[in-house]
Each structure stands twice: as C-alpha cells, then as structure tokens.
Coordinates of C-alpha atoms (C1' of nucleotides) in Angstrom, one line a residue:
Chain A
M102 CA -0.1 0.0 0.2
E103 CA 3.1 2.5 0.6
G104 CA 4.1 1.8 -3.1
G105 CA 2.0 4.7 -4.1
C106 CA 4.3 6.7 -6.1
V107 CA 6.6 5.0 -8.2
E108 CA 9.3 5.5 -10.5
E109 CA 9.6 8.5 -12.9
A110 CA 8.9 11.4 -10.6
S111 CA 12.0 13.3 -10.7
S112 CA 11.9 14.4 -14.2
D113 CA 8.7 16.8 -13.0
W114 CA 9.8 18.3 -10.1
V115 CA 11.7 21.3 -11.6
K116 CA 9.0 22.2 -13.6
R117 CA 7.1 22.4 -10.2
L118 CA 9.8 24.5 -9.1
H119 CA 9.8 26.7 -11.7
V120 CA 5.7 27.0 -11.7
S121 CA 5.5 27.5 -7.9
K122 CA 7.6 30.5 -7.2
V123 CA 11.2 30.4 -6.3
P124 CA 13.0 33.2 -5.5
Q125 CA 12.6 36.6 -6.5
H126 CA 15.6 36.7 -9.1
I127 CA 14.9 34.6 -11.9
G128 CA 16.6 33.9 -15.1
S129 CA 14.9 36.3 -16.8
G130 CA 16.2 39.1 -15.4
V131 CA 12.6 40.1 -13.9
S132 CA 13.6 41.5 -10.6
V133 CA 10.4 41.1 -8.8
V134 CA 9.1 44.2 -7.2
L135 CA 7.6 43.4 -3.9
D136 CA 7.1 46.7 -2.2
P137 CA 7.2 49.9 -4.5
S138 CA 7.9 52.7 -2.1
A139 CA 10.9 50.6 -1.3
E140 CA 12.1 49.9 -4.4
G141 CA 13.0 53.2 -5.6
G142 CA 15.2 53.6 -2.7
G143 CA 16.9 50.4 -3.4
I144 CA 18.3 48.6 -0.8
E145 CA 15.9 50.1 2.1
A146 CA 13.3 47.8 0.5
E147 CA 14.5 44.6 2.7
S148 CA 14.8 46.7 6.4
R149 CA 11.2 47.4 6.2
K150 CA 9.2 45.0 4.7
L151 CA 9.7 41.8 5.0
S152 CA 10.7 40.4 1.7
S153 CA 9.0 37.7 0.1
S154 CA 9.6 35.1 -2.6
W155 CA 10.1 32.0 -0.5
Y156 CA 9.9 29.0 -1.0
K157 CA 6.2 27.3 -0.7
G158 CA 4.9 26.7 2.7
V159 CA 7.4 28.9 4.0
V160 CA 6.7 32.3 5.9
P161 CA 9.3 34.8 7.1
Q162 CA 8.8 35.7 10.4
P163 CA 9.7 38.9 12.3
N164 CA 12.7 38.0 14.3
G165 CA 13.9 37.4 10.9
R166 CA 13.8 33.4 11.2
Y167 CA 11.3 31.2 9.0
G168 CA 8.1 29.9 9.4
S169 CA 6.7 26.6 7.7
Q170 CA 3.1 26.1 7.3
I171 CA 1.0 24.0 5.0
Y172 CA -3.0 24.0 4.2
E173 CA -5.2 21.2 4.9
R174 CA -9.0 21.0 4.7
H175 CA -8.9 24.6 4.8
Q176 CA -6.9 25.1 7.9
R177 CA -3.4 25.9 8.6
V178 CA -1.1 23.2 10.0
W179 CA 2.3 24.8 11.8
L180 CA 5.3 23.0 10.8
G181 CA 7.4 24.6 13.0
N182 CA 9.8 27.5 13.1
F183 CA 13.6 27.3 11.1
G184 CA 16.8 29.3 10.9
D185 CA 16.9 29.7 7.3
E186 CA 14.3 29.1 4.6
A187 CA 15.5 25.8 3.1
E188 CA 15.5 24.2 6.2
A189 CA 11.8 25.2 6.2
A190 CA 10.9 24.4 3.0
R191 CA 12.7 21.1 3.8
A192 CA 9.7 21.1 6.4
Y193 CA 6.8 22.1 4.0
D194 CA 8.2 19.4 1.3
V195 CA 7.6 16.7 4.2
A196 CA 4.3 17.6 5.3
A197 CA 3.3 17.7 1.7
Q198 CA 4.9 14.8 0.8
R199 CA 3.0 13.0 3.5
F200 CA -0.5 14.7 3.4
R201 CA -0.8 14.9 0.0
G202 CA 1.5 11.7 -1.6
C203 CA 4.2 11.8 -4.0
D204 CA 2.4 13.8 -6.5
A205 CA 2.9 16.5 -3.8
A206 CA 4.3 20.1 -5.0
T207 CA 7.5 20.7 -3.4
N208 CA 10.4 22.5 -3.0
F209 CA 12.8 20.2 -3.4
K210 CA 13.3 17.7 -5.6
P211 CA 10.7 14.9 -4.1
L212 CA 11.0 11.5 -2.8
T213 CA 11.0 8.7 -5.2
E214 CA 10.8 4.9 -5.1
S215 CA 14.1 4.4 -7.4
N216 CA 16.4 5.0 -4.7
D217 CA 17.2 3.9 -2.0
E218 CA 16.8 6.0 1.1
E219 CA 14.3 7.8 -0.4
A220 CA 12.2 5.2 -0.3
A221 CA 13.1 3.9 2.8
E222 CA 11.9 7.6 3.9
L223 CA 8.6 7.3 2.0
S224 CA 8.0 4.0 3.9
F225 CA 8.7 6.0 6.9
L226 CA 6.5 8.8 6.1
V227 CA 3.9 6.3 5.7
A228 CA 4.4 4.8 9.0
H229 CA 3.4 7.6 10.7
S230 CA 0.6 9.5 11.0
E231 CA 0.2 12.7 10.0
A232 CA 0.4 14.3 13.2
E233 CA 3.5 12.3 14.1
I234 CA 5.0 14.1 11.3
V235 CA 3.9 17.1 12.3
D236 CA 4.9 17.0 15.5
M237 CA 8.6 15.7 14.4
L238 CA 8.7 18.7 12.4
R239 CA 8.2 21.1 14.9
K240 CA 10.3 20.0 17.6
H241 CA 13.3 19.6 14.5
T242 CA 13.7 15.8 15.3
Y243 CA 12.3 14.3 12.0
H244 CA 15.8 13.1 10.8
D245 CA 17.1 12.1 14.1
E246 CA 14.2 9.7 14.2
F247 CA 14.1 8.6 10.7
H248 CA 17.6 7.5 11.1
Q249 CA 16.6 6.1 13.9
S250 CA 14.1 4.0 12.6
K251 CA 16.1 2.7 9.7
Q252 CA 18.2 1.3 12.8
T253 CA 15.5 -0.4 14.4
L254 CA 14.0 -1.5 11.8
R255 CA 17.5 -3.1 10.7
S256 CA 17.6 -4.8 14.3
A257 CA 14.1 -6.1 15.3
R258 CA 13.0 -8.7 13.1
E259 CA 11.4 -11.8 13.3
I260 CA 12.2 -14.9 10.8
L261 CA 9.5 -16.2 8.5
F262 CA 11.6 -19.0 6.9
D263 CA 14.5 -19.7 4.9
K264 CA 15.4 -21.7 1.7
V265 CA 18.4 -23.6 0.4
V266 CA 18.2 -22.3 -3.3
T267 CA 18.2 -25.1 -5.7
P268 CA 20.0 -25.4 -9.0
S269 CA 17.3 -23.9 -10.7
D270 CA 16.4 -21.3 -8.1
V271 CA 19.8 -19.3 -9.5
G272 CA 19.7 -20.8 -12.9
K273 CA 18.6 -19.4 -16.2
L274 CA 14.5 -19.9 -15.1
N275 CA 14.5 -15.8 -13.3
R276 CA 12.3 -17.1 -10.6
L277 CA 13.0 -18.6 -6.9
V278 CA 10.0 -21.2 -6.1
I279 CA 8.4 -20.5 -2.6
P280 CA 7.8 -23.4 -0.6
K281 CA 4.1 -23.6 -0.6
Q282 CA 3.7 -24.4 2.9
H283 CA 5.7 -20.9 3.6
A284 CA 4.0 -19.1 0.5
E285 CA 0.6 -19.4 2.2
K286 CA 1.8 -18.9 5.4
H287 CA 3.3 -15.6 4.7
F288 CA 2.6 -14.3 1.6
Q289 CA -0.7 -14.8 0.8
L290 CA -2.2 -13.9 -2.9
K291 CA -5.9 -13.8 -3.0
S292 CA -7.1 -16.6 -5.0
G293 CA -9.2 -16.0 -8.1
S294 CA -8.3 -12.1 -8.1
S295 CA -6.7 -10.5 -10.3
V296 CA -4.0 -9.6 -7.9
A297 CA -3.5 -13.7 -8.0
R298 CA -3.4 -13.7 -11.2
N299 CA -0.9 -11.1 -12.2
G300 CA 1.4 -11.2 -9.2
V301 CA 1.8 -8.6 -6.8
L302 CA 5.2 -6.5 -6.0
L303 CA 6.7 -6.8 -2.9
N304 CA 9.3 -5.0 -1.2
F305 CA 12.4 -6.3 0.9
E306 CA 14.9 -5.0 2.8
D307 CA 18.4 -6.4 2.9
A308 CA 20.4 -5.9 6.2
A309 CA 22.6 -3.1 4.7
G310 CA 19.1 -0.9 4.6
K311 CA 18.7 -1.9 0.7
M312 CA 15.1 -2.2 -0.7
W313 CA 14.5 -5.2 -3.6
R314 CA 11.1 -5.5 -5.2
F315 CA 9.8 -8.5 -6.2
R316 CA 7.0 -9.6 -8.5
Y317 CA 5.5 -12.2 -6.3
S318 CA 2.6 -14.6 -8.0
Y319 CA 1.2 -18.2 -8.2
W320 CA 2.1 -20.4 -11.4
N321 CA -1.3 -22.3 -12.3
S322 CA 1.0 -24.7 -14.8
S323 CA 3.1 -26.0 -11.7
R324 CA 0.9 -24.5 -9.0
S325 CA 3.5 -22.9 -7.4
Y326 CA 4.1 -19.9 -6.3
V327 CA 7.0 -17.6 -7.4
V328 CA 9.3 -14.5 -7.4
T329 CA 9.9 -13.5 -10.5
K330 CA 10.5 -10.2 -11.5
G331 CA 13.7 -9.0 -9.8
W332 CA 14.9 -12.2 -8.4
S333 CA 17.9 -12.6 -11.2
R334 CA 19.3 -9.0 -10.4
F335 CA 19.2 -10.2 -6.9
V336 CA 21.0 -13.8 -7.7
K337 CA 23.3 -11.7 -9.9
E338 CA 24.1 -9.1 -7.0
K339 CA 24.4 -11.5 -4.6
S340 CA 26.2 -14.2 -6.8
L341 CA 24.1 -16.4 -5.7
K342 CA 24.9 -20.0 -5.9
A343 CA 23.2 -23.9 -5.6
G344 CA 22.9 -24.7 -2.1
D345 CA 22.8 -20.8 -0.9
L346 CA 20.4 -19.9 1.8
V347 CA 18.4 -17.3 1.2
S348 CA 16.1 -15.9 4.3
F349 CA 13.0 -13.6 4.5
W350 CA 11.8 -12.0 7.5
R351 CA 9.7 -9.3 8.8
S352 CA 10.8 -6.5 10.5
T353 CA 8.5 -6.3 14.1
G354 CA 8.8 -2.9 14.3
S355 CA 5.5 -0.6 13.3
E356 CA 6.3 -0.8 9.4
K357 CA 6.8 -4.6 9.4
Q358 CA 8.6 -4.1 6.5
L359 CA 9.6 -7.3 4.5
C360 CA 12.9 -8.1 4.5
I361 CA 16.1 -10.2 3.0
D362 CA 19.2 -11.6 3.7
W363 CA 21.0 -14.3 2.5
K364 CA 24.2 -16.6 3.3
T365 CA 26.5 -18.4 1.1
S366 CA 27.0 -22.5 1.4
P367 CA 30.1 -23.3 2.8
V368 CA 30.3 -25.8 0.4
A369 CA 29.4 -23.5 -2.9
C370 CA 32.1 -20.5 -1.5
N371 CA 34.8 -24.0 -1.3
R372 CA 34.2 -25.2 -4.3
A373 CA 33.3 -21.8 -6.5
V374 CA 33.1 -18.2 -6.8
P375 CA 36.7 -16.3 -6.5
P376 CA 36.7 -14.2 -3.6
A377 CA 37.1 -11.1 -5.3
I378 CA 33.6 -10.2 -6.6
R379 CA 32.2 -12.7 -3.8
P380 CA 31.4 -11.2 -0.5
L381 CA 29.5 -8.0 -0.1
P382 CA 27.5 -9.6 2.5
V383 CA 24.3 -7.8 1.7
V384 CA 23.8 -6.2 -0.7
K385 CA 21.3 -3.3 -1.0
L386 CA 19.7 -2.3 -4.2
F387 CA 16.5 -0.6 -4.2
G388 CA 13.4 -1.9 -5.9
V389 CA 11.9 -0.7 -8.3
D390 CA 12.4 -2.8 -11.6
I391 CA 16.0 -1.8 -11.8
S392 CA 16.2 -4.9 -14.1
G393 CA 15.4 -2.5 -17.2
V394 CA 17.6 0.4 -16.5
P395 CA 21.2 0.6 -17.9
A396 CA 23.8 -0.5 -15.8
R397 CA 24.9 2.8 -14.9
G398 CA 21.9 3.9 -13.0
D399 CA 21.9 1.7 -10.2
D400 CA 25.2 0.8 -9.1
G401 CA 27.9 3.9 -9.9
K402 CA 27.9 3.7 -5.7
R403 CA 28.1 -0.1 -4.7
G404 CA 29.6 2.0 -1.8
R405 CA 29.2 0.6 1.5
E406 CA 29.7 -2.9 1.8
M407 CA 29.4 -3.8 5.4
E408 CA 30.5 -5.6 8.0
L409 CA 28.1 -9.2 8.0
F410 CA 24.8 -9.2 9.4
P411 CA 24.8 -11.0 12.8
P412 CA 24.1 -14.3 11.2
P413 CA 20.4 -15.6 12.6
Q414 CA 20.4 -18.9 12.7
F415 CA 21.9 -19.7 10.1
F416 CA 23.5 -23.1 8.7
K417 CA 21.3 -24.7 11.4
K418 CA 21.0 -28.5 10.6
Q419 CA 18.5 -27.7 7.9
F420 CA 21.0 -26.2 6.2
V421 CA 23.7 -28.0 6.3
E422 CA 21.8 -31.5 5.9
A423 CA 20.4 -30.0 3.2
L424 CA 24.2 -29.7 1.8
Chain B
dC286 C1' 11.1 40.5 26.9
dT287 C1' 11.0 37.9 22.6
dA288 C1' 10.1 33.9 19.8
dT289 C1' 6.3 31.2 18.2
dG290 C1' 2.3 30.6 16.5
dT291 C1' -2.4 32.1 15.6
dG292 C1' -6.5 35.1 13.5
dT293 C1' -7.5 37.2 9.8
dT294 C1' -7.8 38.9 5.2
dG295 C1' -7.6 39.4 0.4
dA296 C1' -5.7 37.5 -4.0
dT297 C1' -4.8 33.3 -6.8
Chain C
dT16 C1' -5.2 26.9 -1.0
dC17 C1' -2.0 30.7 0.0
dA18 C1' 0.5 33.9 1.8
dA19 C1' 1.2 38.7 3.9
dC20 C1' 0.9 40.8 8.2
dA21 C1' -0.8 42.2 13.2
dC22 C1' -1.1 40.6 16.9
dA23 C1' -1.8 37.2 21.2
dT24 C1' 0.6 35.1 24.2
dA25 C1' 4.0 30.9 25.0
dG26 C1' 7.8 30.6 27.5
dG27 C1' 12.0 31.7 29.1

DNA sequence: CTATGTGTTGAT
DNA sequence: TCAACACATAGG
C-alpha cells in the first residue's frame, strides 16, 4: 500500500519549481518588486517589510527566522520555525508528501522509490500519522527519528522462513520457488483475484538497508508460488549459488517491513567463486525494477558493503543437511 | 522580554 | 489553498 508513488517522478519537480515561485530573481532578469515604495530607495526595501519570494509553505517571521506551514482541509497546519528558509522549505516538503502523497508539489526534488534512501524515507513517512510527522517537524527531530527508525528496523526482525536455493532457483529460469507451506502462510495471494493472476510487487529490505522489489505470483501450470521479476538481479548481485541460503524476515516494528538476507553455502563457497568478487555480505538495491535500467543507473555507488549482518540461525541442521 | 504560532484577510 | 501581516501569548 505504501508503494503509491512509483518511478519517474524525478522529471517534473523541476517544472514545479519553476511553476511555483522560487526566488525573486529569476533567470529572466525580471526582478520582482514587492514593495513599490521601497524600490526607489533600493536596498531600503528589505529592512522594513519582510521580503518574500520564499519557498512554498515558508513564511518569514519578524525575528528573521522562517516559519513553515501547510494548508489542509481549509486550515493551516503549523510546521514550526526554522533558522533558514531552506530548512523550512524541507519541512514543508516532508509534510506535503505525507499529506498529499508523491504528487505533491515540493520545493526540492520529491522522494521517489527509485532510490534506496528515499524509498526508506517514504515508507517511514507512511508508517507514521500526519500528526506524528508534524510533531517531529515542529520539534526538529524528523531527521533523527528517521535515521533511528532505520536502525530499529534493521535490528528488530523476526524470521519468517528460509530456503536453500536449488540450481533452478539460481539458473536461467529467473525465478525462485517459494515453498507452498511458507508462501501460503506469509505471502498470501487472494486466490482468483486479479492480484493472484498478475502477481504483486513486494518490497524487501536487506540487512544493509537496501530495498529489493520482487514480483510474487502463483503459477497455475506448476501450481507453485514464485518470485519472478527482480529475482535474477538479486541472484546476480549476491552471486547466489545453488546451496546458498536465503531467508525471509519481517521487521517487528510498526512498519512491518519485509526483509531478505542470504548466506553463502560453505560448500558452494569453496568450490567456486573467486573471493575477489564474492563477498558483499549484503547487497542493497532498491526496489523498483532496475532490471531494465542501464547498468549505470543503479550502481555507481555500490558503496557500503558492511560487516556481516549478525547471522541469524543460519546454518542450522536443516541447512547443513541439505548440503 | 522575545519568539512563536494564531487570527484574519485578500489574492489566487 | 496560500501567504502577508497584525498581534496575542507561550515561554524563559
């Protein structure tokens, strides 16, 4: 439900910026005269009246600071005061995107799901009430809370199930079979519905915080539940090999975010892959179908490979035996 | 006392 | 909806 806004969104914020007001001094060279009486005197202007030309939702305060506000249902919602207008503008943007969704006009580039960090923020936004977000903005604690939530999310999670991937799961079939037992328990699809036929897109966050978006559906032909679109990319990024373990989790926090982790099979590790490109305990990559995107778009910054995520109950009997 | 946020109005 | 601006009042 939270995945309301999707891809391509980054293209029109620029338009909005120009449509809405930006600064007074725009490229056209036309200087906006707000106070006719002051214009003649030149610089005098700003000293008397509060000049404006602010960002959307930002209102200058007598003390030189900047208030932020948004209107909702015929009423003003105060978002707090800030030291500089850009900060106030960012507060407005946050509120706008929470109140009005991804299509809301914003001062800066709106959040999109095509970016890890932004997608995480988007779900954070949706996971909190409007009142909570407003409260955070007014107290200037929004950023802290957001980053904090990412920590919590990553640490507090419960295992749903795991699976030792088969050769076909990592082969050319580009799909992962979800054992029926687990599929029906954790990833239910309304049978008969269009959702069941077309499948549904599910977001999974890995231990590093990267998001993966997979298409999950039911194949009548084989009467099995499968993860298709997006899976091959995961296999590739993680260099998954048959015998490796993939585990599915769900955060226990309010966001109930689905998570995915993987663990290389000791055997598989020995017999194949060159250590050089092997590791990456966890790869992040945010959802959205990056499969069709030019290689340059998604990676670029493979950045942080981090320390191994505290291994769950990996390599338990089941796993070892399976080898 | 000052900073903050509300009342209120006129304009999109 | 939105921001300009007056001003009550929360807060130190």
